[in-house]
Coordinates of C-alpha atoms in Angstrom, one line a residue:
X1363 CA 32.6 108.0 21.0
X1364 CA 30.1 105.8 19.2
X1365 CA 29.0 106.6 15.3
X1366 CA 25.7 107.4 14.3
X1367 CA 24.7 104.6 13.1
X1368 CA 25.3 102.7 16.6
X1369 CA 23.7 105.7 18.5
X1370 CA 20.6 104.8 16.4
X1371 CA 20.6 101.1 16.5
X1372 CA 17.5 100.1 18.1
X1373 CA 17.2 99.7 22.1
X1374 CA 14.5 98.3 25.0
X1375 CA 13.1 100.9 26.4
X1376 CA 10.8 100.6 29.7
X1377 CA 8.0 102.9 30.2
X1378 CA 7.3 102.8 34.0
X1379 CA 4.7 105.2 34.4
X1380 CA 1.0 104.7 36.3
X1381 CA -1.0 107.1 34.2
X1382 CA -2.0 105.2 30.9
X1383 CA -2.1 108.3 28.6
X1384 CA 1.5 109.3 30.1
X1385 CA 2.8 105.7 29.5
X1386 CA 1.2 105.2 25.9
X1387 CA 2.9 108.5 24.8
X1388 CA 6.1 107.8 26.0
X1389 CA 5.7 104.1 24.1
X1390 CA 4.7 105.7 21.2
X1391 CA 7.1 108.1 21.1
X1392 CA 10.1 105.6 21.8
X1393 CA 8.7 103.1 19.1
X1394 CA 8.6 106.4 16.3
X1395 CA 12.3 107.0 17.4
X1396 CA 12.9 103.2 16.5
X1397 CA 12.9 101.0 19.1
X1398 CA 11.3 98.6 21.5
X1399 CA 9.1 99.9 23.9
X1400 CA 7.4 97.9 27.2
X1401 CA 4.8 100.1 29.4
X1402 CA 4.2 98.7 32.7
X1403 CA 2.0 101.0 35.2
X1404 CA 3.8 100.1 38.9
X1405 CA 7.1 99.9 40.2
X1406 CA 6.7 96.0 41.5
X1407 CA 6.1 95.0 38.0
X1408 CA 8.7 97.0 36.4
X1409 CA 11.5 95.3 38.6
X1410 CA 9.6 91.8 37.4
X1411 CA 10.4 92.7 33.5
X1412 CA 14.2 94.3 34.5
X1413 CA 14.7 90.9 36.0
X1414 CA 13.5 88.9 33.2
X1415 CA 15.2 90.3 30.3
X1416 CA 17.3 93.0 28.4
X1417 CA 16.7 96.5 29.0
X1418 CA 18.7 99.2 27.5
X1419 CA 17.0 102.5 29.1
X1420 CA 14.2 102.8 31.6
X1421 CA 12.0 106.1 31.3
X1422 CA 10.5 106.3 34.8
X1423 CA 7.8 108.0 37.0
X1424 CA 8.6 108.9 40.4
X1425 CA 5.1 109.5 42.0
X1426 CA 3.7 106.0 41.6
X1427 CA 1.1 104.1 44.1
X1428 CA 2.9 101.1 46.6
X1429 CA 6.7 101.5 45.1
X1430 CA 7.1 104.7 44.0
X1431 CA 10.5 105.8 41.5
X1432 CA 12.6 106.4 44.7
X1433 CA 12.1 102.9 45.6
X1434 CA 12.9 101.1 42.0
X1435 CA 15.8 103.3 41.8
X1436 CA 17.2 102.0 45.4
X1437 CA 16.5 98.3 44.4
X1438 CA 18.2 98.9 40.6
X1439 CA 21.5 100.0 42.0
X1440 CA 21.2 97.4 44.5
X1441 CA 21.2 94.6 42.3
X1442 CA 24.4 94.2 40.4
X1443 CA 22.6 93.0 37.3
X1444 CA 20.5 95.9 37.0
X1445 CA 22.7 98.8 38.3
X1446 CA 24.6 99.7 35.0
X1447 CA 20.8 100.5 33.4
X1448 CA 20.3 104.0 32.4
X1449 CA 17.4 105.3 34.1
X1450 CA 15.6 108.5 32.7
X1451 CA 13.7 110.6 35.4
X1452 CA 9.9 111.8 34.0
X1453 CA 8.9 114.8 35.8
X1454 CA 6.8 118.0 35.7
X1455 CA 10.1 120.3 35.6
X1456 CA 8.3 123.5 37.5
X1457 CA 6.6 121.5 40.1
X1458 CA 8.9 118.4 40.5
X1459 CA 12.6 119.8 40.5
X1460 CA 13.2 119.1 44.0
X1461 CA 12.0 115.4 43.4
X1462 CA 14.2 115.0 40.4
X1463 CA 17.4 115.9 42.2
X1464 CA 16.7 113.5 44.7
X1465 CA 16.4 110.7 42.3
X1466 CA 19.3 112.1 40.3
X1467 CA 21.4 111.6 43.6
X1468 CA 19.8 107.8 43.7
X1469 CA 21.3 107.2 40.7
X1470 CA 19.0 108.5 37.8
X1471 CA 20.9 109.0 34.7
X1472 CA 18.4 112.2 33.2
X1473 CA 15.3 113.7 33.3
X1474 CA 12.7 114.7 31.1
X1475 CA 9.3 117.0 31.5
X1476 CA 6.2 115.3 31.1
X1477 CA 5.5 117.6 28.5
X1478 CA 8.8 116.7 26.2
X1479 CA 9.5 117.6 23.0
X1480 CA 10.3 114.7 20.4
X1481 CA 13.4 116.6 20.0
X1482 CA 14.6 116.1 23.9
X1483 CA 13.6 112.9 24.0
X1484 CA 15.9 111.5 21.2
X1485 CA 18.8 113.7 23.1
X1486 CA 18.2 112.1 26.3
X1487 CA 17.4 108.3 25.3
X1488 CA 20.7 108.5 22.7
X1489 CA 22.7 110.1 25.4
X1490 CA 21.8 107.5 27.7
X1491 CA 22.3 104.5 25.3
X1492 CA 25.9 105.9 24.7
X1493 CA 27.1 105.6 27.8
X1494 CA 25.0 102.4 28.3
X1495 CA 26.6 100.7 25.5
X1496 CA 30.1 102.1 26.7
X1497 CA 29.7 100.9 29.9
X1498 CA 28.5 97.3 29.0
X1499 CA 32.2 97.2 26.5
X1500 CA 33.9 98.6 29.3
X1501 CA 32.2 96.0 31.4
X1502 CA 33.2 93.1 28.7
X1503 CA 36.9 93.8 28.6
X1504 CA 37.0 94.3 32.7
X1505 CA 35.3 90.5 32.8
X1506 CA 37.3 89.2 29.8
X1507 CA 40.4 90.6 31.7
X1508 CA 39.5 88.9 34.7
X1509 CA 39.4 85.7 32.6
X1510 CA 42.9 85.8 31.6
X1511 CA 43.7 86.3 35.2
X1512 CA 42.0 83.3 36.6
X1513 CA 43.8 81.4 33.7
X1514 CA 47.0 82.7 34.3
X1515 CA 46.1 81.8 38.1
X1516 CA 45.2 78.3 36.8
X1517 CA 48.8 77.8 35.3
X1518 CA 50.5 79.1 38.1
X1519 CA 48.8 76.5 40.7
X1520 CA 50.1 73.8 38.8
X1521 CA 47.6 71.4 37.3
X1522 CA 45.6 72.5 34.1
X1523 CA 44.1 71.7 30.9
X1524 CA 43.8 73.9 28.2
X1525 CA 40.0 73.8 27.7
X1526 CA 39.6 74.6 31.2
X1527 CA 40.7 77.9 30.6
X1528 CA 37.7 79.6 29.1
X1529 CA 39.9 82.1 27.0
X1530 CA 38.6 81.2 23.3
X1531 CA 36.3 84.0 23.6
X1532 CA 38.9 86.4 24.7
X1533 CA 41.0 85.5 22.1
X1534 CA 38.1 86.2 19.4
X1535 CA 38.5 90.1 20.7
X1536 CA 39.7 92.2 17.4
X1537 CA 41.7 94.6 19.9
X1538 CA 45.1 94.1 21.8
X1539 CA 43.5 92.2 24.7
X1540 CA 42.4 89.8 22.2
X1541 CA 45.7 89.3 20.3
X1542 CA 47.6 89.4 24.0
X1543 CA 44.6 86.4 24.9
X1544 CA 45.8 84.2 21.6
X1545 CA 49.2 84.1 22.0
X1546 CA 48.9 83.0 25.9
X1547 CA 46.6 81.0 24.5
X1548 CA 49.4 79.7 22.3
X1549 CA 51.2 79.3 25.1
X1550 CA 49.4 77.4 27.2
X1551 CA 48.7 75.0 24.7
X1552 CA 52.8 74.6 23.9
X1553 CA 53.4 74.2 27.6
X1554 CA 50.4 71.7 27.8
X1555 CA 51.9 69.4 24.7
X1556 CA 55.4 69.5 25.6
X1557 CA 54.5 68.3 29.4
X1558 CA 51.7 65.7 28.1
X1559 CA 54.2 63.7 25.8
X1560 CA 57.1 64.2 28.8
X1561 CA 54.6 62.8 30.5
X1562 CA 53.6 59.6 28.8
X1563 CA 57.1 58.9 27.9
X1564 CA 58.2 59.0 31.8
X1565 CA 55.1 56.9 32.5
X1566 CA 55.5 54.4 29.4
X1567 CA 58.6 53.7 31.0
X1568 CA 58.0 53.4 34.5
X1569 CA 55.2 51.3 33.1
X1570 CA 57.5 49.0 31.0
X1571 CA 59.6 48.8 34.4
X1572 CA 56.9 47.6 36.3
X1573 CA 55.6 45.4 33.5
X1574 CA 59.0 44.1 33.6
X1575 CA 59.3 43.9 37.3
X1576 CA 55.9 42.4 38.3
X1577 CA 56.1 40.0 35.5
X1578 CA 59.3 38.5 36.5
X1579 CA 57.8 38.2 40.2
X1580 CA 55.2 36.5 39.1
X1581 CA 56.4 34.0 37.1
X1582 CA 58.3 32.0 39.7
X1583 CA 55.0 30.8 41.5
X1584 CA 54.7 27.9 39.0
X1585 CA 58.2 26.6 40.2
X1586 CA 57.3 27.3 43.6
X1587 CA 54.4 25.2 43.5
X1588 CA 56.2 21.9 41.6
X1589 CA 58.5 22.6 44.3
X1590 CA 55.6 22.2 46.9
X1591 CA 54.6 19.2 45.1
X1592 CA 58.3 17.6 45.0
X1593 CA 58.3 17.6 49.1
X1594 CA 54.4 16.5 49.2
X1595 CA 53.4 20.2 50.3
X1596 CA 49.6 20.6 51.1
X1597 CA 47.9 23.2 48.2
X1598 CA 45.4 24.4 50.2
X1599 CA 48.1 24.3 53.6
X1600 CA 50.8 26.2 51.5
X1601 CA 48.4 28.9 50.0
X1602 CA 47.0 29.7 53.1
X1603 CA 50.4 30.4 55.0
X1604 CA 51.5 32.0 52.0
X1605 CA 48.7 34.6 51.9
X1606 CA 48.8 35.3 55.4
X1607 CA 52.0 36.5 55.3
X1608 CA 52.1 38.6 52.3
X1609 CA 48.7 39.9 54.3
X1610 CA 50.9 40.6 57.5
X1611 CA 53.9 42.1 55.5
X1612 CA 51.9 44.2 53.0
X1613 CA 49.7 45.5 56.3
X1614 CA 52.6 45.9 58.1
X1615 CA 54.6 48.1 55.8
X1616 CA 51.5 50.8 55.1
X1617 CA 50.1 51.0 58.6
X1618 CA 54.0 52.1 59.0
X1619 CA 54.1 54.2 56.1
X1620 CA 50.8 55.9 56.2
X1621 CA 49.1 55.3 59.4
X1622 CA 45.5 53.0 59.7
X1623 CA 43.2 53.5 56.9
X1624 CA 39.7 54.2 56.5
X1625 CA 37.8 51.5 54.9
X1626 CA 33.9 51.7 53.4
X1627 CA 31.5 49.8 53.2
X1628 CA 31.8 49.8 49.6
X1629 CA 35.4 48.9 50.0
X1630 CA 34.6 45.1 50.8
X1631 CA 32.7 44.4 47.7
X1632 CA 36.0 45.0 45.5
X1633 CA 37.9 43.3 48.0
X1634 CA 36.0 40.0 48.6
X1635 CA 35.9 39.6 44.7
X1636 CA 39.7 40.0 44.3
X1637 CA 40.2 38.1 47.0
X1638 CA 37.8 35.3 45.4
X1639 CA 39.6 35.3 41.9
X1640 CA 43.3 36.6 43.2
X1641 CA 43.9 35.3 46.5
X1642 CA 41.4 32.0 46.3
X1643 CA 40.9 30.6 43.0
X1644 CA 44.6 32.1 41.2
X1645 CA 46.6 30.7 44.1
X1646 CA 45.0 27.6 44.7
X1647 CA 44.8 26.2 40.9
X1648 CA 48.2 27.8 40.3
X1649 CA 49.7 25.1 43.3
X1650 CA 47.3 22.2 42.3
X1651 CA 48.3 22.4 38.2
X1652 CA 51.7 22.7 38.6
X1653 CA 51.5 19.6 39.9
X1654 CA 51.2 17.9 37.0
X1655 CA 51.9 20.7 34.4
X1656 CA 55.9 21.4 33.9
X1657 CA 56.2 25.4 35.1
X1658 CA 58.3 26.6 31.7
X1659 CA 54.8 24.9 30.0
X1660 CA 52.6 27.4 32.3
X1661 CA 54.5 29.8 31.6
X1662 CA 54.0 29.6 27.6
X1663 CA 50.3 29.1 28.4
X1664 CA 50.1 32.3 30.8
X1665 CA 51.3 34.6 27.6
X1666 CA 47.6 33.9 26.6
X1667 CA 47.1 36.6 29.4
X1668 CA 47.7 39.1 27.0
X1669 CA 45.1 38.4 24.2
X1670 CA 42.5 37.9 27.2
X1671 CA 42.9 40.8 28.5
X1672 CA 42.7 42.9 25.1
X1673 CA 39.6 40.2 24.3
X1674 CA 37.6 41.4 27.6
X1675 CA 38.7 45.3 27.1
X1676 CA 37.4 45.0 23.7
X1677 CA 33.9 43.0 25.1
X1678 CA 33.6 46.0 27.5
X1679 CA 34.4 48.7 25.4
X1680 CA 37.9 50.0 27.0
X1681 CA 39.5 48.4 23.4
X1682 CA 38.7 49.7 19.9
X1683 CA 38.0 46.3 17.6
X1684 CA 40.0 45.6 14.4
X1685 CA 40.7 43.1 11.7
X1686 CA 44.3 43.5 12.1
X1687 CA 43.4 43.3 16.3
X1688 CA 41.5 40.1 15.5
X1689 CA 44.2 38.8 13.5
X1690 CA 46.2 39.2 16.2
X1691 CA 44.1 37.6 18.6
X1692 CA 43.6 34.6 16.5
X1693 CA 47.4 34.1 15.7
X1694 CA 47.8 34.1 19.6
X1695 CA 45.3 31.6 20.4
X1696 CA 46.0 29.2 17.7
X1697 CA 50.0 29.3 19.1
X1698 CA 48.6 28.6 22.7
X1699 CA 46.4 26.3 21.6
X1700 CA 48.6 23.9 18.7
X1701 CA 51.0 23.8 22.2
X1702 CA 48.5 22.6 24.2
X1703 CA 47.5 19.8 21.8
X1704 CA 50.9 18.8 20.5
X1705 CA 52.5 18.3 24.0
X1706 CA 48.8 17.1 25.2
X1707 CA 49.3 14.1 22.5
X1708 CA 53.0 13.1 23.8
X1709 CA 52.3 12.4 27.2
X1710 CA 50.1 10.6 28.9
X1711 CA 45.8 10.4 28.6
X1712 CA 45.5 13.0 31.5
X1713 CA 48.8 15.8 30.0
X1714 CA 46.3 17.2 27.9
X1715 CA 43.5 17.7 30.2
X1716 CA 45.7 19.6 32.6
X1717 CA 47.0 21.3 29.7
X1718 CA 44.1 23.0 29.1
X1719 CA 42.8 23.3 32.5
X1720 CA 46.3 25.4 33.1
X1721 CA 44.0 28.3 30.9
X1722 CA 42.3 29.2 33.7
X1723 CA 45.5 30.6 35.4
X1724 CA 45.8 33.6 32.7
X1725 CA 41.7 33.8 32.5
X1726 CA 41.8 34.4 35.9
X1727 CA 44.9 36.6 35.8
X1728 CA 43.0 38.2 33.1
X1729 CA 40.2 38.9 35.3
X1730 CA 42.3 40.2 38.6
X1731 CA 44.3 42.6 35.8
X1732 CA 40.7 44.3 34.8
X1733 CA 39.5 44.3 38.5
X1734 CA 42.6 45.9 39.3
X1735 CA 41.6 49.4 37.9
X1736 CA 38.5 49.5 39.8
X1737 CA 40.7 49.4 43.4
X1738 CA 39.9 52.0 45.8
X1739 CA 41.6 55.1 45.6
X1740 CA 41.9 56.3 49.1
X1741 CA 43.7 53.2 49.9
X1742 CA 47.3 52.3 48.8
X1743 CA 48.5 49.7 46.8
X1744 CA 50.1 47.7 50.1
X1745 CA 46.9 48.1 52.2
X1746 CA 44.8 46.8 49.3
X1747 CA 47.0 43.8 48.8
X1748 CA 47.3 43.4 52.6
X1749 CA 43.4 43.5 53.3
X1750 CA 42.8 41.0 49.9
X1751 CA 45.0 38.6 51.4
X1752 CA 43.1 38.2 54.8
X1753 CA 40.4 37.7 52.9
X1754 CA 41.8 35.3 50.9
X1755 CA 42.9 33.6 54.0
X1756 CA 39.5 33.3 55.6
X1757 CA 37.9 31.6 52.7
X1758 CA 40.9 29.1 52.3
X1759 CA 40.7 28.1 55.6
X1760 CA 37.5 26.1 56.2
X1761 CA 38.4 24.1 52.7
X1762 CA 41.9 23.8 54.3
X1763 CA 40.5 21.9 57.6
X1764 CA 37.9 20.1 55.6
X1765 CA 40.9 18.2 53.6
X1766 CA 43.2 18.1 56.4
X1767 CA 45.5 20.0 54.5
X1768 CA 46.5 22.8 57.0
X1769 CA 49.6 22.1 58.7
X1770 CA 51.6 24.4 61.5
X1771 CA 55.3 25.9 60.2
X1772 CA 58.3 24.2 61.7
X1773 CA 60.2 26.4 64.1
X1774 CA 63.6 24.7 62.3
X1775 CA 62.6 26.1 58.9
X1776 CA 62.9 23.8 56.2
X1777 CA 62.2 23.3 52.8
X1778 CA 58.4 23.7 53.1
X1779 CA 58.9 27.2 54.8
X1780 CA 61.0 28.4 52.5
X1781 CA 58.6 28.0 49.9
X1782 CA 55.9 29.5 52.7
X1783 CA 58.4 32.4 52.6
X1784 CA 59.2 32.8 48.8
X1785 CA 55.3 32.7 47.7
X1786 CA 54.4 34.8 49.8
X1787 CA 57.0 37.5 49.6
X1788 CA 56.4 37.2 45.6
X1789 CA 52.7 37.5 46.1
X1790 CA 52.8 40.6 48.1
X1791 CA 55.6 42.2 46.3
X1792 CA 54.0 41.5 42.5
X1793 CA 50.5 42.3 43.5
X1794 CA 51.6 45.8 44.8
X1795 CA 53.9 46.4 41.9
X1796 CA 51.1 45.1 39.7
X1797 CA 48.2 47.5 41.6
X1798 CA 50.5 50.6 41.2
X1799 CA 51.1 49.3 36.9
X1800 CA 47.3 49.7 36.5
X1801 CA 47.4 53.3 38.4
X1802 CA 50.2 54.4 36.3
X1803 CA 49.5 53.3 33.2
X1804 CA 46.2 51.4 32.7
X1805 CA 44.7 47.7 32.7
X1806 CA 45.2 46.9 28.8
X1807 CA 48.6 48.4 29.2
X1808 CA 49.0 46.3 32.4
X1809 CA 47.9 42.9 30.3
X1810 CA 51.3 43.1 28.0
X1811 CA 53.0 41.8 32.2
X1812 CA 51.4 38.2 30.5
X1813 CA 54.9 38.3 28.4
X1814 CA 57.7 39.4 30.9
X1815 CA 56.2 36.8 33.2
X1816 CA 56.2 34.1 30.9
X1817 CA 59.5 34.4 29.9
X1818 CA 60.5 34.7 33.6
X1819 CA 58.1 31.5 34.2
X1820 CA 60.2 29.4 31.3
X1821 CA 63.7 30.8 33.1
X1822 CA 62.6 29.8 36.8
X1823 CA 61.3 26.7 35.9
X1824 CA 65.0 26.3 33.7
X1825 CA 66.8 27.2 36.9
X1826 CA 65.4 25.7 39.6
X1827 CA 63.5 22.4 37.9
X1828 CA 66.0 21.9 35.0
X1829 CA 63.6 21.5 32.7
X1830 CA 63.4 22.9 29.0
X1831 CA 61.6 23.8 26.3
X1832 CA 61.6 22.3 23.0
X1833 CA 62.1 24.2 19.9
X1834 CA 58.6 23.7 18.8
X1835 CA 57.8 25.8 21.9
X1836 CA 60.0 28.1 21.6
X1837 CA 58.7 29.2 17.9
X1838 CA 55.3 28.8 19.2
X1839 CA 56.4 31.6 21.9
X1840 CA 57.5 33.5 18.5
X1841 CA 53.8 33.4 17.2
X1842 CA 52.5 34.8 20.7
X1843 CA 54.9 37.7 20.5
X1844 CA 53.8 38.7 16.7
X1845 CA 50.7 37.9 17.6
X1846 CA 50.5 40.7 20.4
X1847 CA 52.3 43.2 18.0
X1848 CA 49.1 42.6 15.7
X1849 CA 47.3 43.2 18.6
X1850 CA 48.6 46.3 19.3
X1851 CA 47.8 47.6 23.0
X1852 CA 47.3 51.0 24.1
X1853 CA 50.2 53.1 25.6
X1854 CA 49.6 54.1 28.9
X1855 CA 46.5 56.1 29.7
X1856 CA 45.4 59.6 28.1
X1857 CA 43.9 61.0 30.6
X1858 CA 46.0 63.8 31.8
X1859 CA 46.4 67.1 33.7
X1860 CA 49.5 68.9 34.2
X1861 CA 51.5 68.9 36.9
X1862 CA 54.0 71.7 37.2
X1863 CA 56.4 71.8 39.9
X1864 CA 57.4 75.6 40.3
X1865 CA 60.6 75.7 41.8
X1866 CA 61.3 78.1 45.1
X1867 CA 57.8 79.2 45.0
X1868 CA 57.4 79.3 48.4
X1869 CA 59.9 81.2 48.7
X1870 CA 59.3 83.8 46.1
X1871 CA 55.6 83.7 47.8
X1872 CA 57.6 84.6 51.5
X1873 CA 60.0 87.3 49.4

């Protein structure tokens, strides 16, 4: 039961009543009691106010023109928002009592004579705003209930975040329901930590895998192409042979794996561009440079990747800005750079131009690593690759005719299709790996690849070119690394939802 002092807390009280004197005596005689009292003179208009706000009691007359009390009654308990409101029958008791049982049986909660007593009218109204106010708790903890259900429900399907499930205002209960809503609060939340930093950990390290991986893929394409140059390979010829059959291997392999996909429209925008900076441009200069830039030298010069990357995250806002980041930077670039001027200056008048015209490779590396996280997610990382590449082959091709560069494989597969082979298989096998590092754990994380791949670059180019770094380089190579610590990039992506895998719960659900 409630106290007195919440039995006389004030209410909204509706007078619905068509005779004026009738309704202002009922308003006046609710307001002396203390509370709020509306008078509206029609049933039509009294379901108008019940929809619009609040209403605590409703003191209503049953012989009304157009909708008469019947009628409001049938359309109150109709309306799930409205049924719960206490409705007080007004009546002549000697002439009416008939009528007053029928509405009782619609749902009225009381009645009270036309001629009441100030007395009875306190008794009735408090009654009613009793059982009003005990039905709207009751009401509370059933839907507060029914929260911690569809929570629990949340955890048990498998994915969830803990501020998606609504039960702070449970929790603020002072009663056992509210305690019991804390602690699986409490719970939730430990669950939620513990599988977050699991989480990261697994995917930092299946990151630094594929960092490792791809990286190490990629850096043998600089070798590959002074190779090409050695036996008087075509760029453009190579490039475009190349590409086509990491397109028909990468195509191959999903169509096999998971069936024809469905492009968009949209899909060909993101696709044409990669294919433009990745499969065009990247390819093309990477053949042409090494040429007449030593691939251990490209190598140190891709590990400016890095710092581009963090430079153009920080440009578009994916990056947080710092001194110490800046610091970073700068220590990076100045390594690159005193490189590139320093072996510029020993070798001939032209070393030094395509010294620094080998900075496009990790621009454009740069580039294709940001791209990468706008890929389309309904398609897979080898269908993506695949369709890029014949792309990439369409655009190469009329440049490749125009400089008589395109050439037909040998059935006798020599020299020239082995390096067909190898650039190719490494394209389609790093791009993929590098597609599925920028799912798992981000682009900025994906720019730190610039390092395993330029140490790869400087062992390739060791092993199959003989050639060597000096010591100068090497300590240069030193400032690049400390200059990336400064840098600091971003573990693997935040973003998370957990994913728990209940064991045997089909079967349980089949038990």
């Amino acid at each position: 039961m409630e106290d007195a002092s919440e039995r006389q807390s004030p209410a909204s009280i509706l007078v619905v009543d068509d005779s004026r004197v009738s309704g202002r005596k009922l308003v006046k005689a609710a307001t002396a009691l203390g509370h709020k009292a509306y008078h509206v003179s029609d049933g039509v208009k009294a379901l108008e106010v019940l929809q619009r706000g609040p209403i605590d009691v409703v003191l209503l007359d049953i012989v009304m023109p157009d909708m008469d009390g019947y009628e409001v009654l049938k359309a109150m308990k109709a309306d799930a928002a409205l049924r719960d409101i206490p409705v007080i029958v007004v009546s002549s008791l000697d002439d009416e009592i008939g009528s007053v049982a029928r509405a009782i049986e619609l749902g009225a909660e009381d009645f009270l004579p036309k001629n009441f007593e100030p007395a009875i009218l306190r008794a009735r109204v408090n009654s009613s705003l009793v059982r009003k106010r005990f039905r709207d708790r009751e009401l509370d903890y059933f839907r507060d209930i029914e929260r911690l259900t569809q929570a629990a429900q949340v955890i048990e399907n498998g994915a969830f975040r803990p501020d998606e499930m609504d039960v702070d205002t449970v929790a603020a209960r002072p009663d056992p329901l509210g305690r019991l809503a804390a602690v699986f609060r409490g719970l939730a939340e430990e669950i939620y930590d513990r599988e977050r930093r699991a989480d990261l950990t697994v995917r930092t390290l299946r990151g630094t895998l594929l960092v490792l991986a791809a990286g190490s893929i990629f850096g043998v394409a600089p070798a590959l192409g002074r190779l090409a140059f050695g036996i008087s390979v075509p760029p453009l010829g190579l490039v475009f042979w190349a590409n086509l059959l990491a397109a028909i291997l990468c195509i191959i392999f999903s169509v096999a794996r998971s069936g024809i996909p469905r492009l968009h429209i949209g899909d060909l925008r993101f696709l044409l561009l990669w294919a433009i900076i990745l499969g065009g441009f990247y390819q093309v200069f990477t053949v042409v440079i090494s040429s007449h830039v030593e691939a251990t030298m490209i190598a140190l010069i891709g590990s400016s990747r890095g710092f581009m990357v963090f430079l153009l995250a920080a440009i578009f806002g994916l990056e947080a800005a710092s001194l110490r980041r800046f610091l970073g930077l700068g220590i990076g670039f100045a390594a690159v750079a005193l490189v590139l001027l320093l072996q510029g200056l020993s070798g001939d008048g032209n070393a030094l131009v395509w010294l620094a015209a080998a900075l496009v490779l990790p621009f454009l590396l740069s580039l294709h690593t940001l791209l990468m996280a706008s890929r389309p997610k309904h398609l897979d990382a080898a269908i993506t690759v695949g369709l890029m590449m014949t792309l990439s082959t369409a655009l190469i091709l009329p440049a490749a005719i125009a400089q008589d560069a395109l050439f037909l494989p040998s059935p006798s597969f020599g020299e020239r299709e082995m390096l067909i082979v190898a650039l190719g298989v490494s394209s389609a096998i790093a791009l993929v790996l590098a597609l599925d590092l920028v799912s798992t754990a981000g682009a900025v994380f994906a720019g730190q690849m610039a390092y395993s791949q330029t140490l790869a670059g400087i062992i390739w180019g060791m092993v199959f070119l003989d050639e060597n770094l000096s010591v100068f380089a090497w300590g240069s190579l030193a400032l690049v690394i400390l200059g990336f610590w400064l840098v600091e990039p971003k573990r693997v992506g935040e973003d998370f939802r957990i994913t728990l895998r209940l064991r045997d719960r089909g079967r349980r659900e089949k038990g």
